[in-house]
Tab-separated table of C-alpha atoms in Angstrom:
chain	number	residue	atom	x	y	z
A	1	MET	CA	128.299	66.124	140.379
A	2	SER	CA	128.930	68.390	137.426
A	3	LYS	CA	131.320	71.219	137.861
A	4	PRO	CA	130.260	74.730	137.391
A	5	ILE	CA	130.821	76.505	134.348
A	6	THR	CA	133.336	79.195	134.630
A	7	PRO	CA	135.386	81.651	132.325
A	8	THR	CA	138.493	79.550	133.094
A	9	THR	CA	136.748	76.364	132.158
A	10	ASN	CA	135.012	77.693	129.089
A	11	PRO	CA	137.032	79.967	127.147
A	12	LEU	CA	134.258	81.048	124.896
A	13	LEU	CA	132.505	82.061	127.893
A	14	ALA	CA	135.548	84.092	128.744
A	15	ILE	CA	135.436	86.139	125.551
A	16	PHE	CA	131.817	86.787	126.163
A	17	TRP	CA	132.302	88.141	129.614
A	18	ILE	CA	135.063	90.199	128.353
A	19	ALA	CA	132.676	91.557	125.812
A	20	ALA	CA	129.964	92.437	128.165
A	21	LEU	CA	132.367	94.477	130.046
A	22	ILE	CA	133.433	96.429	126.997
A	23	ILE	CA	129.810	96.499	125.044
A	24	PRO	CA	127.380	99.014	126.527
A	25	LEU	CA	124.239	97.903	128.013
A	26	SER	CA	122.381	100.102	125.514
A	27	CYS	CA	123.151	97.639	122.703
A	28	PHE	CA	121.201	95.175	124.198
A	29	ALA	CA	118.133	97.260	125.018
A	30	GLU	CA	114.657	96.702	123.629
A	31	GLY	CA	114.391	94.220	120.884
A	32	SER	CA	118.406	93.932	119.887
A	33	ASN	CA	118.565	97.341	118.271
A	34	PRO	CA	121.601	96.790	115.108
A	35	PHE	CA	122.024	100.377	115.151
A	36	PRO	CA	121.603	103.291	117.894
A	37	ILE	CA	119.061	106.038	117.542
A	38	PRO	CA	120.975	108.616	115.154
A	39	LYS	CA	121.735	111.695	117.491
A	40	GLY	CA	119.832	113.973	115.322
A	41	ILE	CA	116.703	112.247	116.407
A	42	THR	CA	117.362	111.886	120.139
A	43	ASN	CA	118.784	115.365	120.438
A	44	SER	CA	115.335	116.826	118.907
A	45	LEU	CA	113.328	114.480	121.235
A	46	GLU	CA	115.458	115.881	124.212
A	47	ARG	CA	115.085	119.598	123.048
A	48	ASN	CA	111.354	119.300	122.689
A	49	GLN	CA	111.196	117.156	126.030
A	50	ILE	CA	109.971	113.957	124.631
A	51	PRO	CA	111.333	111.087	126.581
A	52	LEU	CA	112.292	108.027	124.702
A	53	ASP	CA	109.899	105.736	126.389
A	54	ALA	CA	107.382	107.538	124.811
A	55	VAL	CA	108.662	106.715	121.246
A	56	SER	CA	108.625	103.567	119.210
A	57	ILE	CA	110.692	103.270	116.012
A	58	SER	CA	110.970	100.329	113.542
A	59	VAL	CA	113.196	100.717	110.238
A	60	ILE	CA	113.660	97.823	108.065
A	61	GLU	CA	115.572	97.665	104.726
A	62	ILE	CA	113.420	95.887	102.142
A	63	GLU	CA	115.262	93.670	99.621
A	64	PRO	CA	114.922	91.368	96.772
A	65	GLY	CA	114.494	87.553	97.799
A	66	ARG	CA	113.660	84.870	95.671
A	67	PRO	CA	111.679	85.994	92.464
A	68	GLY	CA	108.723	87.703	92.984
A	69	LYS	CA	109.542	87.910	97.033
A	70	GLN	CA	110.820	90.755	98.856
A	71	VAL	CA	112.538	90.057	102.254
A	72	ALA	CA	113.814	92.298	104.940
A	73	LYS	CA	116.528	93.106	107.535
A	74	THR	CA	116.102	95.244	110.705
A	75	LEU	CA	118.150	98.401	111.051
A	76	LEU	CA	116.442	100.296	113.655
A	77	ASN	CA	114.127	98.491	116.562
A	78	TRP	CA	113.162	100.896	119.474
A	79	HIS	CA	109.993	99.997	121.654
A	80	ALA	CA	108.846	98.731	118.302
A	81	ASN	CA	107.023	95.477	119.862
A	82	GLU	CA	104.933	97.832	122.276
A	83	ALA	CA	101.289	98.651	120.736
A	84	MET	CA	100.856	102.217	120.600
A	85	ASN	CA	98.122	104.742	119.466
A	86	PRO	CA	98.989	105.094	115.718
A	87	ALA	CA	96.660	107.886	115.021
A	88	SER	CA	95.811	108.144	110.967
A	89	THR	CA	98.634	105.720	110.327
A	90	MET	CA	95.985	103.114	110.977
A	91	LYS	CA	94.637	103.727	107.499
A	92	VAL	CA	97.455	101.818	106.121
A	93	LEU	CA	96.013	98.470	107.625
A	94	THR	CA	92.392	99.528	106.410
A	95	THR	CA	93.340	100.423	102.848
A	96	LEU	CA	95.947	97.637	102.299
A	97	SER	CA	93.485	94.816	103.533
A	98	SER	CA	90.900	96.365	101.502
A	99	LEU	CA	92.735	96.545	98.175
A	100	ASP	CA	93.838	92.983	98.587
A	101	ILE	CA	90.313	91.631	99.686
A	102	LEU	CA	88.248	93.481	97.338
A	103	GLY	CA	90.464	94.372	94.554
A	104	PRO	CA	91.259	97.828	93.294
A	105	GLN	CA	88.566	97.658	90.589
A	106	TYR	CA	85.765	97.272	93.424
A	107	ARG	CA	83.071	100.055	93.260
A	108	TRP	CA	80.431	100.655	95.265
A	109	ARG	CA	76.831	100.688	94.108
A	110	THR	CA	73.929	102.984	94.828
A	111	ASN	CA	70.583	101.168	93.704
A	112	VAL	CA	67.481	103.332	92.524
A	113	TYR	CA	64.245	102.155	93.020
A	114	THR	CA	60.500	103.269	92.214
A	115	ASP	CA	57.303	101.988	93.073
A	116	GLY	CA	55.694	103.928	90.192
A	117	VAL	CA	55.784	104.049	86.468
A	118	ILE	CA	57.473	106.294	83.711
A	119	HIS	CA	54.539	107.837	81.351
A	120	GLN	CA	55.074	110.545	79.000
A	121	GLY	CA	58.460	111.614	80.525
A	122	THR	CA	56.965	111.736	84.241
A	123	LEU	CA	57.978	109.380	86.950
A	124	LYS	CA	54.801	108.969	88.555
A	125	GLY	CA	55.896	107.386	91.900
A	126	ASN	CA	58.499	107.610	94.478
A	127	ILE	CA	62.098	107.121	94.314
A	128	TYR	CA	64.139	105.092	96.774
A	129	LEU	CA	67.821	105.561	97.039
A	130	GLN	CA	69.659	102.240	98.622
A	131	GLY	CA	73.167	103.041	99.657
A	132	THR	CA	76.031	100.699	100.327
A	133	GLY	CA	78.302	103.194	101.471
A	134	ASP	CA	80.062	104.609	98.462
A	135	PRO	CA	82.570	107.068	100.220
A	136	LYS	CA	83.010	109.460	97.287
A	137	LEU	CA	79.425	110.280	96.178
A	138	VAL	CA	80.465	113.800	95.372
A	139	PRO	CA	78.524	116.306	93.045
A	140	GLU	CA	80.232	115.062	89.939
A	141	GLU	CA	79.212	111.332	90.745
A	142	LEU	CA	75.467	112.644	91.518
A	143	ALA	CA	75.381	114.286	88.120
A	144	LYS	CA	76.208	111.193	86.227
A	145	LEU	CA	73.485	109.489	88.240
A	146	MET	CA	71.098	111.883	87.185
A	147	LYS	CA	72.105	111.594	83.565
A	148	ASP	CA	71.540	107.710	83.844
A	149	LEU	CA	68.004	108.657	85.365
A	150	GLN	CA	67.276	110.910	82.063
A	151	GLY	CA	68.444	108.054	79.917
A	152	LEU	CA	65.368	106.254	81.010
A	153	GLY	CA	63.285	108.612	79.624
A	154	ILE	CA	62.306	110.496	83.080
A	155	GLN	CA	62.318	114.430	82.371
A	156	LYS	CA	59.807	115.183	85.583
A	157	ILE	CA	59.471	113.172	89.020
A	158	ASP	CA	56.242	113.269	90.848
A	159	GLY	CA	56.788	111.721	94.008
A	160	ASN	CA	58.832	111.805	96.878
A	161	LEU	CA	62.490	110.647	97.955
A	162	PHE	CA	63.147	107.914	100.398
A	163	PHE	CA	66.644	106.855	101.595
A	164	ASP	CA	67.313	103.326	102.616
A	165	ARG	CA	70.408	103.235	104.911
A	166	SER	CA	69.649	99.247	106.036
A	167	ALA	CA	73.384	98.344	104.618
A	168	TYR	CA	74.644	99.752	108.033
A	169	ALA	CA	73.773	98.980	111.696
A	170	PRO	CA	72.419	101.918	113.289
A	171	SER	CA	75.145	102.191	115.931
A	172	VAL	CA	78.002	103.065	113.371
A	173	MET	CA	75.788	105.996	111.994
A	174	GLU	CA	75.531	107.638	115.394
A	175	THR	CA	77.918	110.801	115.824
A	176	ASN	CA	80.475	109.829	118.539
A	177	THR	CA	83.369	112.107	118.694
A	178	ILE	CA	86.626	112.210	120.514
A	179	ASP	CA	86.825	115.907	120.760
A	180	GLY	CA	83.380	117.191	120.936
A	181	GLU	CA	83.589	118.838	117.624
A	182	SER	CA	80.689	117.432	115.778
A	183	LEU	CA	80.332	119.891	113.236
A	184	ARG	CA	84.115	119.378	112.046
A	185	ALA	CA	84.200	117.567	108.552
A	186	TYR	CA	86.890	115.105	109.970
A	187	ASN	CA	84.227	113.491	112.226
A	188	VAL	CA	81.181	112.948	110.151
A	189	SER	CA	79.708	109.701	110.779
A	190	PRO	CA	79.628	106.672	108.163
A	191	ASP	CA	76.371	106.801	106.123
A	192	PRO	CA	75.323	104.183	103.639
A	193	LEU	CA	74.098	107.236	101.571
A	194	LEU	CA	76.896	109.715	102.467
A	195	TYR	CA	76.668	112.692	99.759
A	196	ALA	CA	79.556	115.111	99.430
A	197	PHE	CA	80.998	113.917	102.869
A	198	ARG	CA	77.821	115.968	104.443
A	199	THR	CA	79.725	118.981	104.353
A	200	LEU	CA	79.073	122.334	103.117
A	201	SER	CA	82.268	123.558	101.359
A	202	PHE	CA	82.552	127.575	101.142
A	203	GLN	CA	85.382	129.164	98.747
A	204	LEU	CA	85.980	132.440	99.721
A	205	GLY	CA	88.599	134.861	97.964
A	206	LYS	CA	89.156	138.478	97.042
A	207	SER	CA	87.536	139.198	93.603
A	208	ARG	CA	90.281	139.683	90.912
A	209	THR	CA	87.990	142.151	89.054
A	210	ALA	CA	86.821	144.290	91.775
A	211	ASP	CA	87.034	145.349	95.497
A	212	PHE	CA	84.752	142.856	96.837
A	213	ILE	CA	84.776	139.213	98.025
A	214	ASP	CA	83.703	136.026	95.803
A	215	LEU	CA	81.842	133.639	97.688
A	216	SER	CA	80.694	130.248	96.146
A	217	TYR	CA	79.635	126.739	97.759
A	218	SER	CA	79.483	123.042	96.983
A	219	PRO	CA	77.610	121.150	96.736
A	220	ALA	CA	74.294	122.586	95.210
A	221	LEU	CA	71.161	122.834	97.639
A	222	SER	CA	68.054	123.443	96.623
A	223	GLN	CA	66.956	125.702	99.150
A	224	LEU	CA	70.364	127.156	100.360
A	225	LYS	CA	70.567	130.947	99.993
A	226	VAL	CA	73.884	132.876	101.141
A	227	VAL	CA	74.329	136.131	102.520
A	228	ASN	CA	77.769	138.029	102.171
A	229	GLN	CA	78.115	140.560	104.907
A	230	MET	CA	82.126	140.243	105.073
A	231	GLN	CA	84.277	143.470	104.844
A	232	LEU	CA	87.445	143.232	103.128
A	233	VAL	CA	90.766	144.484	105.242
A	234	ASP	CA	94.285	144.942	104.469
A	235	LYS	CA	95.811	142.136	106.756
A	236	PRO	CA	97.931	138.891	106.130
A	237	CYS	CA	95.800	135.787	105.292
A	238	ASP	CA	97.433	133.658	108.156
A	239	ASN	CA	94.505	133.995	110.655
A	240	TRP	CA	91.559	134.802	108.010
A	241	LYS	CA	89.453	132.352	109.972
A	242	SER	CA	89.459	134.171	113.242
A	243	ASN	CA	87.615	137.369	112.432
A	244	ILE	CA	84.698	135.541	110.313
A	245	ARG	CA	81.331	135.211	111.790
A	246	PHE	CA	79.117	132.163	110.210
A	247	ASN	CA	75.532	131.453	111.021
A	248	LEU	CA	73.286	129.159	109.519
A	249	ASP	CA	69.559	129.410	109.991
A	250	PRO	CA	67.758	127.016	110.738
A	251	GLU	CA	70.629	124.582	111.856
A	252	ASN	CA	69.836	121.074	112.098
A	253	SER	CA	66.009	121.459	111.091
A	254	SER	CA	64.269	117.894	110.374
A	255	ASN	CA	62.069	119.696	107.517
A	256	THR	CA	64.014	118.909	104.594
A	257	ASP	CA	62.736	121.390	102.222
A	258	GLN	CA	62.715	124.106	104.410
A	259	ALA	CA	64.881	127.350	103.032
A	260	ILE	CA	68.224	127.729	104.574
A	261	THR	CA	70.301	130.933	105.003
A	262	ALA	CA	73.963	130.880	105.323
A	263	GLN	CA	75.231	134.232	106.608
A	264	PHE	CA	78.824	135.453	106.605
A	265	SER	CA	79.961	138.732	108.546
A	266	GLY	CA	83.166	139.939	110.276
A	267	THR	CA	86.330	140.784	107.919
A	268	PHE	CA	87.944	139.020	105.427
A	269	PRO	CA	91.942	139.623	104.533
A	270	SER	CA	92.181	140.890	100.857
A	271	SER	CA	95.631	139.295	100.728
A	272	CYS	CA	93.757	135.552	100.663
A	273	LYS	CA	93.617	134.384	96.992
A	274	GLY	CA	91.217	131.443	97.849
A	275	VAL	CA	90.533	129.512	101.050
A	276	ASN	CA	87.837	126.866	102.134
A	277	TYR	CA	85.427	127.393	104.864
A	278	ASN	CA	83.901	123.676	105.625
A	279	VAL	CA	80.924	123.155	107.986
A	280	VAL	CA	79.161	120.089	108.798
A	281	ALA	CA	75.578	121.603	110.250
A	282	LEU	CA	72.517	119.997	108.290
A	283	ASP	CA	71.020	116.297	109.228
A	284	ALA	CA	71.749	113.788	106.792
A	285	ASN	CA	68.313	113.552	105.329
A	286	THR	CA	68.009	117.404	104.626
A	287	PHE	CA	71.642	117.603	102.974
A	288	LEU	CA	70.813	114.724	100.779
A	289	THR	CA	67.274	115.635	99.731
A	290	GLN	CA	68.190	119.293	98.745
A	291	GLY	CA	71.508	117.990	97.311
A	292	PHE	CA	69.505	115.221	95.041
A	293	ALA	CA	66.827	118.008	93.955
A	294	ALA	CA	69.315	120.373	93.264
A	295	ALA	CA	71.525	118.195	91.016
A	296	TRP	CA	68.252	116.928	89.302
A	297	GLU	CA	67.258	120.666	88.534
A	298	LEU	CA	70.997	121.442	87.264
A	299	ALA	CA	70.625	118.466	84.834
A	300	GLY	CA	67.612	119.899	83.358
A	301	GLY	CA	64.917	117.778	85.249
A	302	ALA	CA	61.744	119.089	87.027
A	303	TRP	CA	59.701	118.143	90.129
A	304	ALA	CA	56.355	118.013	90.308
A	305	GLN	CA	56.338	119.307	93.783
A	306	ALA	CA	59.586	119.733	95.913
A	307	PRO	CA	60.664	116.569	97.658
A	308	THR	CA	60.569	116.037	101.302
A	309	GLY	CA	62.971	113.203	101.802
A	310	LYS	CA	62.747	110.563	104.426
A	311	SER	CA	64.078	107.477	105.829
A	312	GLY	CA	62.469	104.176	104.457
A	313	ASN	CA	63.726	100.806	103.233
A	314	VAL	CA	62.527	99.842	99.825
A	315	PRO	CA	59.298	98.111	99.692
A	316	LEU	CA	59.264	94.506	98.102
A	317	ALA	CA	57.068	95.577	95.351
A	318	ALA	CA	59.537	98.448	94.092
A	319	ARG	CA	61.324	97.591	91.018
A	320	LEU	CA	65.078	98.693	90.129
A	321	LEU	CA	65.164	101.655	87.868
A	322	LEU	CA	69.158	101.659	87.830
A	323	GLN	CA	72.331	100.650	89.526
A	324	PHE	CA	75.140	103.570	89.645
A	325	GLU	CA	78.558	102.639	90.086
A	326	GLY	CA	80.989	104.823	91.730
A	327	ILE	CA	84.548	105.592	91.635
A	328	ASN	CA	86.807	102.386	92.014
A	329	LEU	CA	88.345	101.413	95.000
A	330	GLY	CA	92.142	102.107	93.732
A	331	ASP	CA	91.198	105.617	93.134
A	332	ASP	CA	89.166	105.940	96.653
A	333	VAL	CA	92.322	104.638	98.506
A	334	GLN	CA	94.294	107.491	97.030
A	335	ASP	CA	92.055	110.129	98.737
A	336	ILE	CA	92.152	108.161	101.803
A	337	ASN	CA	95.693	107.839	102.302
A	338	LYS	CA	97.172	111.183	100.502
A	339	TYR	CA	94.477	113.394	102.539
A	340	SER	CA	93.727	111.185	105.467
A	341	ASN	CA	90.158	111.166	104.841
A	342	ASN	CA	88.527	109.644	108.326
A	343	VAL	CA	84.898	108.805	107.097
A	344	MET	CA	86.156	107.331	103.913
A	345	ALA	CA	88.513	104.764	106.071
A	346	ARG	CA	85.556	104.135	108.324
A	347	GLN	CA	83.219	103.243	105.202
A	348	LEU	CA	85.967	101.058	103.789
A	349	LEU	CA	86.247	98.808	106.916
A	350	LEU	CA	82.407	98.623	107.061
A	351	THR	CA	82.267	97.742	103.321
A	352	LEU	CA	84.656	94.794	104.170
A	353	ALA	CA	81.945	93.850	106.560
A	354	LEU	CA	79.252	94.358	104.042
A	355	GLU	CA	80.879	92.362	101.392
A	356	LYS	CA	82.131	89.494	103.694
A	357	MET	CA	79.436	89.031	106.371
A	358	GLY	CA	76.264	90.726	104.980
A	359	LYS	CA	74.493	93.573	106.152
A	360	PRO	CA	73.904	95.198	108.584
A	361	ALA	CA	77.484	96.027	108.575
A	362	THR	CA	79.350	96.587	111.623
A	363	THR	CA	82.682	97.778	112.913
A	364	ALA	CA	83.211	94.450	114.965
A	365	ASN	CA	82.583	92.457	111.708
A	366	GLY	CA	85.002	94.584	109.603
A	367	ASP	CA	87.506	93.726	112.269
A	368	LEU	CA	86.912	90.180	112.001
A	369	VAL	CA	87.626	90.430	108.325
A	370	ILE	CA	90.793	92.187	108.716
A	371	GLN	CA	92.013	89.684	111.539
A	372	SER	CA	91.210	86.783	109.219
A	373	TRP	CA	93.123	88.576	106.530
A	374	LEU	CA	96.146	89.299	108.653
A	375	LYS	CA	96.134	85.373	109.663
A	376	GLN	CA	95.657	84.380	106.008
A	377	ASN	CA	98.955	86.397	105.382
A	378	SER	CA	100.840	84.930	108.374
A	379	MET	CA	100.762	87.859	110.373
A	380	ASN	CA	99.583	87.497	114.303
A	381	PHE	CA	99.041	90.839	115.426
A	382	SER	CA	98.715	90.511	119.467
A	383	GLY	CA	97.800	93.732	121.036
A	384	LEU	CA	96.370	95.216	117.970
A	385	VAL	CA	92.885	97.064	118.551
A	386	ILE	CA	90.799	98.269	115.725
A	387	GLU	CA	87.934	100.705	116.666
A	388	ASN	CA	87.078	102.199	113.437
A	389	GLY	CA	89.765	101.760	110.885
A	390	SER	CA	90.482	105.303	110.458
A	391	GLY	CA	92.758	106.096	113.483
A	392	LEU	CA	90.306	108.740	114.814
A	393	SER	CA	90.376	106.881	118.102
A	394	ARG	CA	91.958	107.190	121.633
A	395	ASN	CA	91.690	103.178	121.546
A	396	GLU	CA	93.242	101.940	118.314
A	397	ALA	CA	96.472	100.323	118.802
A	398	ILE	CA	99.310	98.588	116.590
A	399	SER	CA	103.152	98.190	117.249
A	400	ALA	CA	105.589	99.712	115.020
A	401	ASN	CA	106.920	96.444	113.993
A	402	GLN	CA	103.316	95.365	113.102
A	403	MET	CA	103.266	98.306	110.754
A	404	ASN	CA	106.426	97.508	109.181
A	405	GLN	CA	105.258	93.591	108.639
A	406	LEU	CA	102.253	95.271	106.805
A	407	LEU	CA	104.488	97.463	104.726
A	408	LEU	CA	106.748	94.581	103.911
A	409	THR	CA	103.543	92.430	103.114
A	410	ALA	CA	102.145	94.844	100.618
A	411	ARG	CA	105.479	94.816	98.410
A	412	ASN	CA	104.753	91.416	98.024
A	413	LEU	CA	101.053	91.535	96.997
A	414	PRO	CA	99.777	92.332	93.345
A	415	ILE	CA	98.294	95.660	94.655
A	416	SER	CA	101.631	96.745	95.744
A	417	ASP	CA	102.343	99.503	93.356
A	418	ILE	CA	98.743	100.819	93.657
A	419	PHE	CA	99.125	100.934	97.568
A	420	TYR	CA	102.665	102.519	97.083
A	421	ASN	CA	101.397	105.306	94.910
A	422	SER	CA	98.714	105.944	97.288
A	423	LEU	CA	100.947	107.353	100.083
A	424	PRO	CA	101.536	111.127	100.417
A	425	ILE	CA	105.017	112.139	98.660
A	426	ALA	CA	106.944	114.287	100.938
A	427	GLY	CA	107.570	117.747	99.319
A	428	ILE	CA	104.870	116.917	96.594
A	429	ASP	CA	101.333	116.025	97.657
A	430	GLY	CA	98.720	115.316	100.486
A	431	THR	CA	99.924	115.501	104.065
A	432	MET	CA	103.384	115.388	103.264
A	433	ARG	CA	103.395	118.308	100.599
A	434	ASN	CA	105.141	120.674	102.969
A	435	ARG	CA	107.562	118.232	104.674
A	436	LEU	CA	111.208	117.719	103.734
A	437	MET	CA	111.381	120.712	101.341
A	438	THR	CA	114.969	121.727	102.402
A	439	GLN	CA	116.211	118.148	102.697
A	440	LEU	CA	114.923	117.171	99.189
A	441	ARG	CA	116.678	119.995	97.381
A	442	LYS	CA	120.117	118.382	97.854
A	443	PHE	CA	119.257	115.737	95.641
A	444	LEU	CA	118.131	117.813	92.695
A	445	HIS	CA	121.358	117.096	90.902
A	446	LEU	CA	120.847	113.255	90.850
A	447	LYS	CA	119.260	111.371	88.038
A	448	LYS	CA	116.820	109.088	90.321
A	449	LYS	CA	115.616	111.332	92.840
A	450	PRO	CA	115.093	109.828	96.473
A	451	GLU	CA	111.898	109.971	98.046
A	452	ALA	CA	109.579	109.183	101.178
A	453	ARG	CA	105.994	108.084	100.653
A	454	ILE	CA	104.649	108.411	104.182
A	455	LYS	CA	101.324	108.182	105.554
A	456	THR	CA	101.273	110.538	108.639
A	457	GLY	CA	98.960	110.789	111.754
A	458	SER	CA	98.309	113.272	114.452
A	459	LEU	CA	95.801	113.702	117.591
A	460	ALA	CA	96.444	115.370	120.620
A	461	ASP	CA	99.154	113.472	122.298
A	462	VAL	CA	100.206	111.463	119.304
A	463	ARG	CA	102.488	111.923	116.155
A	464	ALA	CA	102.796	109.237	113.971
A	465	ILE	CA	104.766	108.201	110.605
A	466	ALA	CA	104.521	105.080	108.401
A	467	GLY	CA	105.733	104.254	104.870
A	468	TYR	CA	108.512	103.887	102.749
A	469	VAL	CA	111.761	105.826	101.993
A	470	MET	CA	113.917	105.328	98.690
A	471	SER	CA	117.166	106.473	99.705
A	472	LYS	CA	119.714	108.314	97.591
A	473	SER	CA	121.482	104.951	96.570
A	474	GLY	CA	118.430	103.333	95.776
A	475	LYS	CA	117.848	101.209	98.839
A	476	LEU	CA	114.197	100.856	99.959
A	477	TYR	CA	113.482	101.191	103.717
A	478	ALA	CA	110.169	100.891	105.523
A	479	VAL	CA	109.739	102.867	108.537
A	480	THR	CA	107.260	103.600	111.611
A	481	SER	CA	107.389	105.846	114.409
A	482	PHE	CA	104.818	106.459	116.966
A	483	ILE	CA	104.955	109.351	119.706
A	484	ASN	CA	102.435	108.891	122.417
A	485	HIS	CA	103.163	111.990	124.850
A	486	PRO	CA	101.461	115.353	125.513
A	487	ASN	CA	104.490	116.894	123.802
A	488	ALA	CA	103.947	114.905	120.653
A	489	TRP	CA	103.022	117.754	118.377
A	490	LYS	CA	106.680	118.734	118.931
A	491	GLY	CA	107.734	115.440	117.233
A	492	LEU	CA	107.626	116.366	113.885
A	493	GLU	CA	111.010	117.308	113.990
A	494	ALA	CA	112.495	114.218	115.326
A	495	HIS	CA	110.298	112.461	112.584
A	496	ASP	CA	111.691	114.489	110.029
A	497	GLN	CA	115.159	113.812	111.344
A	498	LEU	CA	114.560	110.049	111.014
A	499	LEU	CA	113.351	110.331	107.395
A	500	THR	CA	116.206	112.495	106.406
A	501	TRP	CA	118.658	109.871	107.779
A	502	LEU	CA	117.151	107.199	105.510
A	503	LEU	CA	116.985	109.315	102.635
A	504	GLU	CA	120.676	109.839	103.142
A	505	ASP	CA	121.074	105.993	103.346
A	506	GLY	CA	120.764	105.611	107.078
A	507	PRO	CA	123.720	103.488	109.021
A	508	GLU	CA	127.152	104.612	107.572
A	509	PRO	CA	128.499	102.114	104.946
A	510	LYS	CA	131.006	100.585	107.516
A	511	GLN	CA	128.265	99.957	109.951
A	512	ALA	CA	126.105	98.316	107.257
A	513	ARG	CA	128.719	95.750	106.410
């Protein structure tokens, strides 16, 4: 019979038992945390009544490995294996996988077909637009398409417009919101023929030359009239929206060539230099019909009669007039990550499905493509939930460790720099433009300035950050933190404390050794 092992029979075990009496139990908590959470962070969380159990943090230092391969060591690991709601930081997964799978030079195609003929400058027949989900078919791009049409010898169109949206399954184009705000631009549904984010953007500001309000809008619509009945008042610009009344008549009419009146009334502060009032209030066919008609007229084209655009697939007998290619994926990803554009991210996920699994594209197929990409890159993400790829979801989930695995993987991919440059820069642009301003001023004297490139995320009850910090000594950290709690909106300070700690080089040099 073997003897029981005790401290007296095993000296090594004795040392361990003594150490266990000295070392705080907190050092063995959650995922073997190499360093304690900095006091500035815990104090902020406590002050804002956010419990530590509602927070996850993962920090890794990224170091050069063998040639062309970067490796990482863990610095901070708190609840980092727990899948949590990441809000818009989920766009990191969608954009990174898409850049690697499709390539940064990938371009969406908008095909223009006709069932007619061109005779003496007139296209006698209908135009069919077939979309593949270009997320940035904006007025400037549509103007180029019009020039291409004119390059075919067309000056006048004698026919109607038809819109082929067969690239997407009908279910992904339905309007489903998590907050009931269906008229807000961030809730626009995916559309293979999405034009200008289906958003009317009005620009308002006091005139420089006279005492009245300048009001313009984009994109141009062929049947839109704007009535401005606002009065200038001497007030701060802070809450300019609260005293404006907006009315669109008719709203959501299915008559695509009907005259529309946008009326503004109420008061507008004279201190406002230029603000945007965005509204999603027209159905997709009306918006695209009137946008296309206006763009054609602005290019100098004419209509035999105003088009009444309708949904309809391209007939088998129709012939391709032109294939218009939009902005490349590398540029689109800049917009998605820097400005957290939800519908662009959703269309990117659907593009993966469309390109790799065929039409009609579904979110489920986009999910399968990303899961396959993760496995190919040796990432097995248990607990990952992809609902739409944008983070505008109550169901999407990923862990902080998994997010940092993505950030590390990105450094070893050919598209590393394109992805890195797409993230918002603290104090400079995107959703981080006004963050860490005071902290970054401390480093103005340094030749090589530290920086934080961070994708942000926020929903009711969610606050998130994920990205890179280049410290004052040149170290590169990947950092992810999620807060899932009713007081999450108060968590910005704690996240800024975390980023500041890393800008200053995180752990003290003695600890780091």
